[in-house]
Amino acid sequence: MRILRRLIVGLRTLVMRRRHDADLDDELGAYVSAVADARIAAGMGRAAAERSARAELGSRAAVRDLVHDVGWEARGDRLWCDLRRAGRGLRARRWRGVFVVVLLGVALAANTVVFSATDSFVLHRLPYPNASRLIELGEESPFAGGGWQSSIFPETLPVWRGFTDLFSEFYGYQTQTGLSYVATGEGPRFITCASVEPGLLDVLGARPVAGRLFASDDGRAGAPPVALIAEELAREEFGSPQLALGKTVAIGNLSPTIVGVLPVAFRFPSGSERIWTPLDVAALAPNRSVSTVAIAAPGRSVEAVASAVWDRGPAVGGHASPPRNTIKRETRARPIGAGLVDSRLRRLFILLCAAAGCLLIVACANVANLELTGALARARLQAIEMALGASRGSLVRTALLEGMAGVAAATSLAVVLASSVTTWMGRHLPAKMTSALVNGLDVDARALWFMTAIAAGVWALTSLPVAVAAARADVLDTLKLDARTLSGSRQSTRVRHILTAAEMAVTVLVLIGGSLAVRSYNALLAIPKGFDTTGVVSVDVRLRPGDDSTPQAVNEMLLKQIRAREDVISASFVGASPPATAGSSGGALIIDGRPDPLGQVQLGPYDADADFFAKTMRLPIRAGRDFRSDDPPNAVIVDELFAKRFWLAGDVVGARFRTGAGWPGILENGGYYVVGVAAHIRTSRDGLTSASEQFFPIYRRPVPLNPFSILSYAVRLKDARGADNLAAMIRALAPTAILRVQTLEARYGEAFANEGLAASVMSAFGGFAFVVAMVGIYGVMAFFVAARTREIAVRLAVGADQAAIVRMVVASSVRVVAIGVGAGTAGAFAAAQWAGSLLFGIASADPWTYAGVAVAVVVTGLVATWLPARQAARIDPVIALRAE
Amino acid sequence: MSPTDRPSALVQGTLDMLILKTLALEPMHAYGIGIRLDQISKGVFQVNAGSLFPAFRRLERDGLIKGEWQVTENNRRAKLYALTPTGRKRLKDQARDWEAQTSAIAAILNAKLSDV
C-alpha cells in the first residue's frame, strides 16, 4: 500500500513538476521576506536585512536541487540529465565519434565471426536434444595410436539394441558415398545421401517443414521407396517444400518418392547430407559396416555405458560372422562428436581467437587514448561544471554513459558486419571445411551473447581511463592551469604512452603471427610435389547410373578421345588425382617375416596404367620396376618414404605386407606384393598428420569399374590453358555426366584451405591492427605537438633550429615505439613456441620474419611521428606566441 | 559555546520528528519552524533552509504534514504547515521510541559497576 502511494506521489510530482517548482519558489520568497522582516524588527536597515536574508538562504537553485532529490523519481531525473549531457558529448566528438564506432565495430565483428566459426568448427556442439547422452559405437584398434572407426558390423546391431539396460534407443545409419548421384528436376547433381533407420530422425529432433518423417515400415523389403530431402534442395529443385512432396529423386538406380522435407538447420550426420533414405539393417550384407546412434538408458551415465560396452564387446563379437580382419579390433562406445575435432584445427582456431582478441585490445587502447585526449581537452569544461555544483559522481556517470552510447553504436554495427561476413563465409569457404559442420556457420544466440559480453568489457576498458580522469578532476588546479599545459601534463602523457606502447606490442604480435602463417602457407604450397605438375589437369567424370553405356565403354571412349587430342601429351586413368587421399585404407602394418605390427598406417590408392609413371606424371621409379601386364592384382608400387620408413634399403622390392583391411583382391592374395618404389609425391596430408597415423600414397593396377565409379583422369597438356577446351569436348561426349576439370596446382591449393584461411585471416587482422596502431601513434604525437605549441614556439624564438625540434618530437616517440616493438616481439616469440606445430617449413623463431615486422613497424611508427614533428618545426613563433 | 563544538549535527532522522513536534504545538510556516527549533533548543539546533525544505517535501509526500497558503499577521502570504492525523500518530510512535532509546542510552552511560 505504502509502495503504491509512493509510486503515485512520485508520478504526480513528475507530472506537476512546474507547479511544484513555482510553489517552492513562492515559499522560498516568503521565507526570505520573513527572515528580512525579523531582522528589520531587530533594528537592521531594510537593505542590509534583505541582503542578509538572501545570504542566509544561499543559492535558491541549490535548495531547489535538494528538494528535487527527495523521492525515487529524482534518480530517473538525474539519469535523464546525464543522458542528455552524454548525447551532447557524443555529438561534440564528430569525426572522432565516427572513428571510434567504426573501429570498435570492426574489432567486435572480427571477434564475433571468429567466435562463431570456433563455436561451429571446434567446440562442435551437437544441435540435437539429449546431445550429452548420445553415444556411438565403433571399433578401435588395440595398438597405440590406433584409429577409431565409427562403425560396427550390421549383424551385431540387433544384439546391442537388445541391451535395454544400457540404451533406451539404438539406431543405425550409413552415409552413401558413391551412391549419391541424384537426378532431380533440373538435371544431374552430386548430392550426399544418408540412410537412416526409421525413428532415428525423431530421436535427433528433426521436425519436417513439409510432409512427414519415416514410418516404421519404410525401407523394409517390398515397401515403396521413399526419401526425405533438405529444405534448400527442395527450394532449388522444386520451388518450395510443399511442391517437392510426391516428386521423385534418382539415387543410383532407384527413384524414391519424396515424403518429407527437413529444415535447413537440421544436419545429420554431417553438414553435407541433403537426402535421407530409410535403412533396413536386416537387409544389409554382412560385410558392410553401419554407424550407430544410441541414447544412454535413464540412470546410466555415458561413461558407465562405455565401460559396459567394453565388457560385453567380446560376447557380442561372437554373434558376428567370421571375422574378416586379421587384426583384432575392439568394440567401444564414446559420446557422439568426441573425435570430430582434430587438435590442429583446435589449435588453429584458438590462435585465430587470440589474434581477434589482440585486434580488440589494439582497438580498445586506441579508443581509450582518443577518449582520454578528448577528456583532458574537456577538463576545463568539467572543472567549470564542478564549480557550478556538478558532483564528481555525475561527471563519472556522464563519462560512462558516453562510453556506453559509443559501444552500443559499435555493437549494432558489429552485428550487421558479423552476420554478413558469416553468411559470406558459409557460402565461400571451401566445401571441404563447411560440409563437416553439424552446426551451421551463423551468428547464433551464443555468438550474440559473446558479443554482448565483450562489448561490456570494451565499455569498461575504454571508459575507465576517462572516468578515472573525471573522478580525479580538481577544480582549482584545473582552472588555474591553461588547457594546453594541462593536456600535456606528465601523468596523462604517461598513460597515453603506455596505451600506445601496448598497442604497438599487440600489433607486432599479430603481424608476426600473420607473417608466419602466410610464409608457412606459401611453404606448404611451394613444397616440391615430387613430379612435374606443369600442364597436368585432373578430370573427374561422374556417370549417371543406369545409362545405357557401361562405365567401361565410356572410359575407353573418353581415354581414346582425350589421347587423340593434339594438345594432350599423355592421359592416364587414375583412381583419384593427387593430392587426394580419399579411399585410403589401413590399420596396423604387418610385414611378412616380421612378427609384430610396425605401426599404424593409412594407404591411399592411385590407379596407375602403363603411361602413368613414365609419361603422365613423370614420376621416377626409384627401385624395382614399373607395372607389367602380367602382374597379379595385389602387385603395388609403394611410395619412397613408406619404403624408407619400414624397410632397410633394397629389401622392399618383392616384400609382402598387410594392413588389416585392404581393397578387394589384396587380402585374398596374401597381402600387398611390392614390385617397385616410386618417388614420393606430395599428398594433402604431408606434414600435417601426426606420427601415429601416417599416410602414404600407394599405386595399384586399375581396378574393374563398378556402375558408381568416378572416372578420374590425369591429363598432361602441352599448355594448361587448354583445360577449358578439353572440358568442352568431354561435356559433348558425355552430356549427362557431372564433370570437374582442375589443374593439379589448383587442387593442391584447395587441399591446404585451412592453412590458406588462417593465413588470410591472420594477415587481414595484422593489417588492420597495423593501420589502427599507426593512426593511434600519429594521433598521440599530433596531440603532443599541439599541446606543446607554446613551448616549441619559445624554443624556436630563443634560437632552436628546426632540425632540433624535429629531433625532440621524434625522440619522444622512439622510446614508446621501441618498448612496444620489444614487448610484442617477445610475446610473439613465446606464442610461436606454442603454435609451432601449426607451422610448416618455417621455424617459429624465424629471424627474418621477426626482424622484418619489427623494422616495418619502427619505420612506419617514426614516419607517423615525423609528420607532426615537421608540422611542429614549421610553427611561426610570432604567430604562436601572439595567439596566447 | 563556539560554533565548532556546538552539537549542531542532528542525529540522523530526528529532524523530521522535531518538525512534527513543533507543528503539533501549532501550525507554522517554514521560517517560524526554524526559529522555534532554535528557541526551544536554546540555540543548539540551527536548521537552515537547505535542510528544512527537503524535510517538508519528505513529510508532505508521506502524508504526515499538509501545507496551505495563508496570510500572516504581517499581511504577507506564507505557506502554513499543519500536522495530519497520520502525522500525529507517527509523532506519538516516534516520541515513544525515542524516550525508550534515550533512557536506555542514559542508563548505559550512567552505569556503575555496583549496578550490574
PDB file of C-alpha atoms in Angstrom, chain A residues 59 91 260 295 321 328 383 402 450 523 617 685 694 826:
ATOM      1  CA  SER A  59      21.555  29.639  -3.640  1.00  0.00           C
ATOM      2  CA  ARG A  91      27.721  14.923 -30.828  1.00  0.00           C
ATOM      3  CA  GLY A 260       9.067 -35.080 -46.273  1.00  0.00           C
ATOM      4  CA  ILE A 295      20.839 -42.855 -26.090  1.00  0.00           C
ATOM      5  CA  SER A 321      30.015 -63.856 -38.883  1.00  0.00           C
ATOM      6  CA  LYS A 328      41.648 -57.755 -33.765  1.00  0.00           C
ATOM      7  CA  ALA A 383      36.089  21.935 -13.803  1.00  0.00           C
ATOM      8  CA  GLU A 402      29.033   8.484 -23.237  1.00  0.00           C
ATOM      9  CA  PHE A 450      29.522 -13.497 -26.548  1.00  0.00           C
ATOM     10  CA  ALA A 523      55.928 -23.008 -47.897  1.00  0.00           C
ATOM     11  CA  MET A 617      53.058 -37.929 -64.014  1.00  0.00           C
ATOM     12  CA  ARG A 685      48.279 -34.889 -45.574  1.00  0.00           C
ATOM     13  CA  GLN A 694      50.909 -41.774 -41.224  1.00  0.00           C
ATOM     14  CA  ALA A 826      58.958 -11.231 -27.074  1.00  0.00           C
TER      15      ALA A 826
END
